[in-house]
mmCIF file of C-alpha atoms and ligand atoms in Angstrom:
data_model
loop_
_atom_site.group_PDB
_atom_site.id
_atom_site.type_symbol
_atom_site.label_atom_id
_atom_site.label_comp_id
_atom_site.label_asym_id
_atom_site.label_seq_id
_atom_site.Cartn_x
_atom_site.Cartn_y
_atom_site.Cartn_z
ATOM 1 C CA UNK G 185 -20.521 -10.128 46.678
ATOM 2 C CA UNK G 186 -17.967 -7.774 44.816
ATOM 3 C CA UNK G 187 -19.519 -4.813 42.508
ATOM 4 C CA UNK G 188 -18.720 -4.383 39.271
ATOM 5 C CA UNK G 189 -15.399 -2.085 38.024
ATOM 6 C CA UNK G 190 -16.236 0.261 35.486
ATOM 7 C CA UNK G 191 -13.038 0.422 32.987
ATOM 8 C CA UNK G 192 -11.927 1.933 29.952
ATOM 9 C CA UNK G 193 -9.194 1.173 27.494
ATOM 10 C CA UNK G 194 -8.027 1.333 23.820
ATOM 11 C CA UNK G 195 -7.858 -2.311 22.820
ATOM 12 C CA UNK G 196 -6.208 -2.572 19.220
ATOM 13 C CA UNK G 197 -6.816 1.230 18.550
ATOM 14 C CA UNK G 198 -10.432 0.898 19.607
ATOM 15 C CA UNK G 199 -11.640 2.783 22.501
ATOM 16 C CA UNK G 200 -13.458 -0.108 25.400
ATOM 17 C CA UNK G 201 -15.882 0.553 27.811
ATOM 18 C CA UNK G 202 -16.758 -2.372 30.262
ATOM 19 C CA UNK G 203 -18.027 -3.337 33.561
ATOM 20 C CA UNK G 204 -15.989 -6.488 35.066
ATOM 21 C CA UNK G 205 -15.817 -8.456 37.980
ATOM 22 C CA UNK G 206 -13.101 -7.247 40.080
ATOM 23 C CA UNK G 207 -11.112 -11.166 39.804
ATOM 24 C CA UNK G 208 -12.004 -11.507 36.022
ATOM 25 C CA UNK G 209 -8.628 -12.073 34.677
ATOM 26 C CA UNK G 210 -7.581 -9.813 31.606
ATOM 27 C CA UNK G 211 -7.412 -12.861 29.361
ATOM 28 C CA UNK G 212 -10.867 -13.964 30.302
ATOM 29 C CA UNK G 213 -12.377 -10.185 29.324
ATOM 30 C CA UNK G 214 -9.949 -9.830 26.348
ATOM 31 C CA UNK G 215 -11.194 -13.424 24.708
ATOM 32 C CA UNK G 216 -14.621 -13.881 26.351
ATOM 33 C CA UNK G 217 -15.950 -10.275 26.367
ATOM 34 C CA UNK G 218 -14.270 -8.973 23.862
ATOM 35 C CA UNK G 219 -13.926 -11.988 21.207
ATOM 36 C CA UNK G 220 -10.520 -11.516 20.557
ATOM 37 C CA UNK G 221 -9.738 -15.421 20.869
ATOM 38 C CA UNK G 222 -6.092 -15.524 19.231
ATOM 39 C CA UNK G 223 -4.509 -14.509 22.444
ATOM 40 C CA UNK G 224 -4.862 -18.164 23.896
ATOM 41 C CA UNK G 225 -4.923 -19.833 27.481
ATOM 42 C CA UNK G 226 -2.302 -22.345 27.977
ATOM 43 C CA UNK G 227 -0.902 -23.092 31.214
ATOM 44 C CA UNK G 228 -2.765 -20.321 33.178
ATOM 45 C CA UNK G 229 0.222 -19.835 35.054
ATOM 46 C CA UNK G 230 2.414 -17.007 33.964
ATOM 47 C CA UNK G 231 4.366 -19.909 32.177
ATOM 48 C CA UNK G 232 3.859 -21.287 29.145
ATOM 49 C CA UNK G 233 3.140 -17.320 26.912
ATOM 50 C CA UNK G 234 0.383 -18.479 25.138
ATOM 51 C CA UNK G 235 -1.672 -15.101 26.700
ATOM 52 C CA UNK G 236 0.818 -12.821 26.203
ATOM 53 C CA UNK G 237 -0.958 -9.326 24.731
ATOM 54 C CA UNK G 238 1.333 -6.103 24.211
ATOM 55 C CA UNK G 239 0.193 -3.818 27.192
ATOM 56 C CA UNK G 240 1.402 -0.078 27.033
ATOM 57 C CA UNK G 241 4.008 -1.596 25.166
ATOM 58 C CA UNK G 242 5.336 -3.811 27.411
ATOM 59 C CA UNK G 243 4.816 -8.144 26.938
ATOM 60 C CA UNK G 244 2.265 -9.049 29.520
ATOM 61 C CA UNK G 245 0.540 -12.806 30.187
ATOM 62 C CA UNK G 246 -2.926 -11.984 30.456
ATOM 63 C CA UNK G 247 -3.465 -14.720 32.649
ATOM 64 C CA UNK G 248 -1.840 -12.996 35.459
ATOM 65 C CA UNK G 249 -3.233 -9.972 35.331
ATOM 66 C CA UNK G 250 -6.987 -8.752 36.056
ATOM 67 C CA UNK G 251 -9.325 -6.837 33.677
ATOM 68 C CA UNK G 252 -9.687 -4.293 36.510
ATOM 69 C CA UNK G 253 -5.998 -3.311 35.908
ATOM 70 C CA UNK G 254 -6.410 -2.439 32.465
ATOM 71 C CA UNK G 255 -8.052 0.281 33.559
ATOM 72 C CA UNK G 256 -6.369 3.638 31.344
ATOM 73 C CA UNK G 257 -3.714 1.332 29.354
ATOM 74 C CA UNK G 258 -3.769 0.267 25.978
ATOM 75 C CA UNK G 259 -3.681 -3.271 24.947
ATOM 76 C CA UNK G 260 -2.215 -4.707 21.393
ATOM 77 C CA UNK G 261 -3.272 -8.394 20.806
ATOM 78 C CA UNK G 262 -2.284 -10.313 17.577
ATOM 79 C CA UNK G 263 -5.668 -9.127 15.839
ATOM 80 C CA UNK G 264 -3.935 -6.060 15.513
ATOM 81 C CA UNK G 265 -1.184 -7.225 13.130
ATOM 82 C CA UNK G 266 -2.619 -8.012 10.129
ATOM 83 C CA UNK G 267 -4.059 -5.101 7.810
ATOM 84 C CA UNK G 268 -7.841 -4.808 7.616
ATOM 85 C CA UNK G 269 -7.983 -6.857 4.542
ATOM 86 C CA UNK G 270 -6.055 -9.895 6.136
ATOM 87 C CA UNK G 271 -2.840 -9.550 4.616
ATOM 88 C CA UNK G 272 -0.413 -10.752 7.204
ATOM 89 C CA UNK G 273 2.188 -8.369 8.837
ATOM 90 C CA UNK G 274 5.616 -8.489 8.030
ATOM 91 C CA UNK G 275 6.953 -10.371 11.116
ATOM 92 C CA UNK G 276 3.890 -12.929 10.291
ATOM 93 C CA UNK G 277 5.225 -13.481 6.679
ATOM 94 C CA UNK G 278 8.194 -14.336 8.052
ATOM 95 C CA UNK G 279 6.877 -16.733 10.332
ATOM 96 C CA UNK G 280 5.286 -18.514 7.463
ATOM 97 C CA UNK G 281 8.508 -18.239 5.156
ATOM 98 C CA UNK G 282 10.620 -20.084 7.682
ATOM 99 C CA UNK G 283 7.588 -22.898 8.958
ATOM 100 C CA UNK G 284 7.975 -20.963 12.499
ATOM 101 C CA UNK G 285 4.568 -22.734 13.395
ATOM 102 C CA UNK G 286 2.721 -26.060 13.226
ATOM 103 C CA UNK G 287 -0.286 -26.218 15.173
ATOM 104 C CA UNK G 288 0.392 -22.136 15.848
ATOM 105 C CA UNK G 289 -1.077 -22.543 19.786
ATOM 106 C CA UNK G 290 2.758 -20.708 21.043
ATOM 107 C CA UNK G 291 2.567 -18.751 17.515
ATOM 108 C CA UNK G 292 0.238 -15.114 19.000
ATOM 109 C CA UNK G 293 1.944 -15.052 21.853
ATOM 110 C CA UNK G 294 5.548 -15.432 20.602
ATOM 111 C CA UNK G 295 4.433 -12.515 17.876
ATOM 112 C CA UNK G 296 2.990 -10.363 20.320
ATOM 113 C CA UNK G 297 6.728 -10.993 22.780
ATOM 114 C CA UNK G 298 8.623 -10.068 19.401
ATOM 115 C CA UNK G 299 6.775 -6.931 18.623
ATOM 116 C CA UNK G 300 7.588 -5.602 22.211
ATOM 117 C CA UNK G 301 11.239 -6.225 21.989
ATOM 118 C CA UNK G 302 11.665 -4.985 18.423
ATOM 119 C CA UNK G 303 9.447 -1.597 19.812
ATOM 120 C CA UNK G 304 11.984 -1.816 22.015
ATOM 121 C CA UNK G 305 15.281 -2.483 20.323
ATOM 122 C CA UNK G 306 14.806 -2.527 15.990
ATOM 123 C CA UNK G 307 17.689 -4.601 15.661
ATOM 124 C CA UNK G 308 17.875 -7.413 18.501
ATOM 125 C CA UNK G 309 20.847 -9.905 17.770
ATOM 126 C CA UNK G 310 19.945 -13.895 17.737
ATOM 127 C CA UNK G 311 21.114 -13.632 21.721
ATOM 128 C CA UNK G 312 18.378 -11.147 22.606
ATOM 129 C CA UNK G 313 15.654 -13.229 20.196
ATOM 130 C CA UNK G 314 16.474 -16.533 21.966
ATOM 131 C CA UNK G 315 15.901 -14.731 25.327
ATOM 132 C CA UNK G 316 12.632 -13.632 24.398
ATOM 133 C CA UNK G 317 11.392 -16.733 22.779
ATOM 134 C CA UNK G 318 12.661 -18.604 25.787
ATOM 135 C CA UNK G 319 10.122 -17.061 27.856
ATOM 136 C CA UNK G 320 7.606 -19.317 25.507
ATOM 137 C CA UNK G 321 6.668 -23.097 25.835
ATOM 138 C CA UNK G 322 6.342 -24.138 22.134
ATOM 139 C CA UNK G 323 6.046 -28.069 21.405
ATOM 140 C CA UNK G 324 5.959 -28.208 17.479
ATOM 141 C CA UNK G 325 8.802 -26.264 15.930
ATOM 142 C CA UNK G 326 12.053 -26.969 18.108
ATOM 143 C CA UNK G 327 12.071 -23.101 18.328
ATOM 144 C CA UNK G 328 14.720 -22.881 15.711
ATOM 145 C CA UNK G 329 12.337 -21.546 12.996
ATOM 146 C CA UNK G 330 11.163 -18.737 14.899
ATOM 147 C CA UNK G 331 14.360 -17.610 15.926
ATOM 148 C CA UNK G 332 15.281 -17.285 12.077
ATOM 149 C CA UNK G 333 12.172 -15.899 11.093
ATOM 150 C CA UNK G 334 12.212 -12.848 13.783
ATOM 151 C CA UNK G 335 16.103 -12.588 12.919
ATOM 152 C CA UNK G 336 15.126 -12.694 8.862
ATOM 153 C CA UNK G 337 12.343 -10.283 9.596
ATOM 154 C CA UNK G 338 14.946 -7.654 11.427
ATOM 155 C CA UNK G 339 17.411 -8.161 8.790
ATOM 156 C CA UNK G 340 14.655 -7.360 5.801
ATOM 157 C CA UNK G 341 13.443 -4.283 7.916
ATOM 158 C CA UNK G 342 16.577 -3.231 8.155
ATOM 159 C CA UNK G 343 17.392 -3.750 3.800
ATOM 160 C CA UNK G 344 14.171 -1.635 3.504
ATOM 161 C CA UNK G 345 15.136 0.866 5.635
ATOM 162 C CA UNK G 346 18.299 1.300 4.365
ATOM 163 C CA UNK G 347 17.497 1.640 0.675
HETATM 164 S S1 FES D 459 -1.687 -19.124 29.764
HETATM 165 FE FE1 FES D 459 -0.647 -17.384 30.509
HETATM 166 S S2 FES D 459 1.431 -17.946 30.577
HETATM 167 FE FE2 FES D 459 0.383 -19.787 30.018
HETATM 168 S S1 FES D 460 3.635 -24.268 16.888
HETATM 169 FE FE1 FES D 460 2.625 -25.763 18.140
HETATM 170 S S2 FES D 460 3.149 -25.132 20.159
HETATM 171 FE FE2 FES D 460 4.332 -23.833 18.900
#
């Protein structure tokens, strides 16, 4: 019988205190504990991206990682996108401009993948996209919306940063 791990984190700019079981996995606690149910469970497997949360700012499936080892680090699901008052995010407008979802199971995960690379790199070519969303198992779209929606989102951010 394994004790309890005390941990604390900042989960969407909100400071978390828990107690989990040291083989909970970190999408288990982030959806079960803490309610936050749009990062979803697909494959369970590290393959399919579904789980994938924003950890210290790096893209990490949840399903492969334990609650324990969130210990200190600060998480970023797809709640955190939207403002307070629901209005979508940017890079979630464009997903609905270009119909880069249909039954939107891929769709937090794939957001959550972009927003670390464009952290990362502001201005990602269609090359760097495709190798991100490639890392994703989505069945609806053909993954050619999404691609143009994270590429039209880039290219408006830039407009708006340039004027
Ligand atoms: S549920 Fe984690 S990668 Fe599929
Ligand atoms: S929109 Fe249905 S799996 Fe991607």
């Amino acid at each position: 019988m394994h004790d309890k791990v005390a941990i604390q984190l900042e989960v969407n700019d909100r400071k978390v205190s828990a107690d989990v079981s040291p083989r909970m996995l970190a999408v288990d606690f982030i959806r079960g504990d803490l309610g936050l149910t749009g990062t979803h469970v697909g494959c369970e497997h590290g393959i399919c991206g579904a789980c994938t949360a924003v950890v210290d700012g790096v893209a990490v499936r949840t399903c492969l990682e334990f609650a324990a080892r969130l210990d200190g680090r600060c998480v970023r699901t797809v709640e955190s996108l939207a403002a307070a008052d629901g209005r979508l995010s940017g890079l979630q407008q464009s997903f609905r401009k270009h119909h880069a979802l249909q039954c939107g199971f891929c769709t937090p995960g794939i957001l959550m993948s972009a927003m670390a690379l464009l952290a990362e790199n502001p201005n990602p070519d269609a090359e760097e996209i495709r190798d991100v969303v490639s890392g994703h198992i989505c069945r609806c779209t053909g993954y050619v919306p999404i691609i143009e929606a994270i590429l039209d989102y880039v290219k408006q951010a830039g407009d708006d940063h340039g004027a």
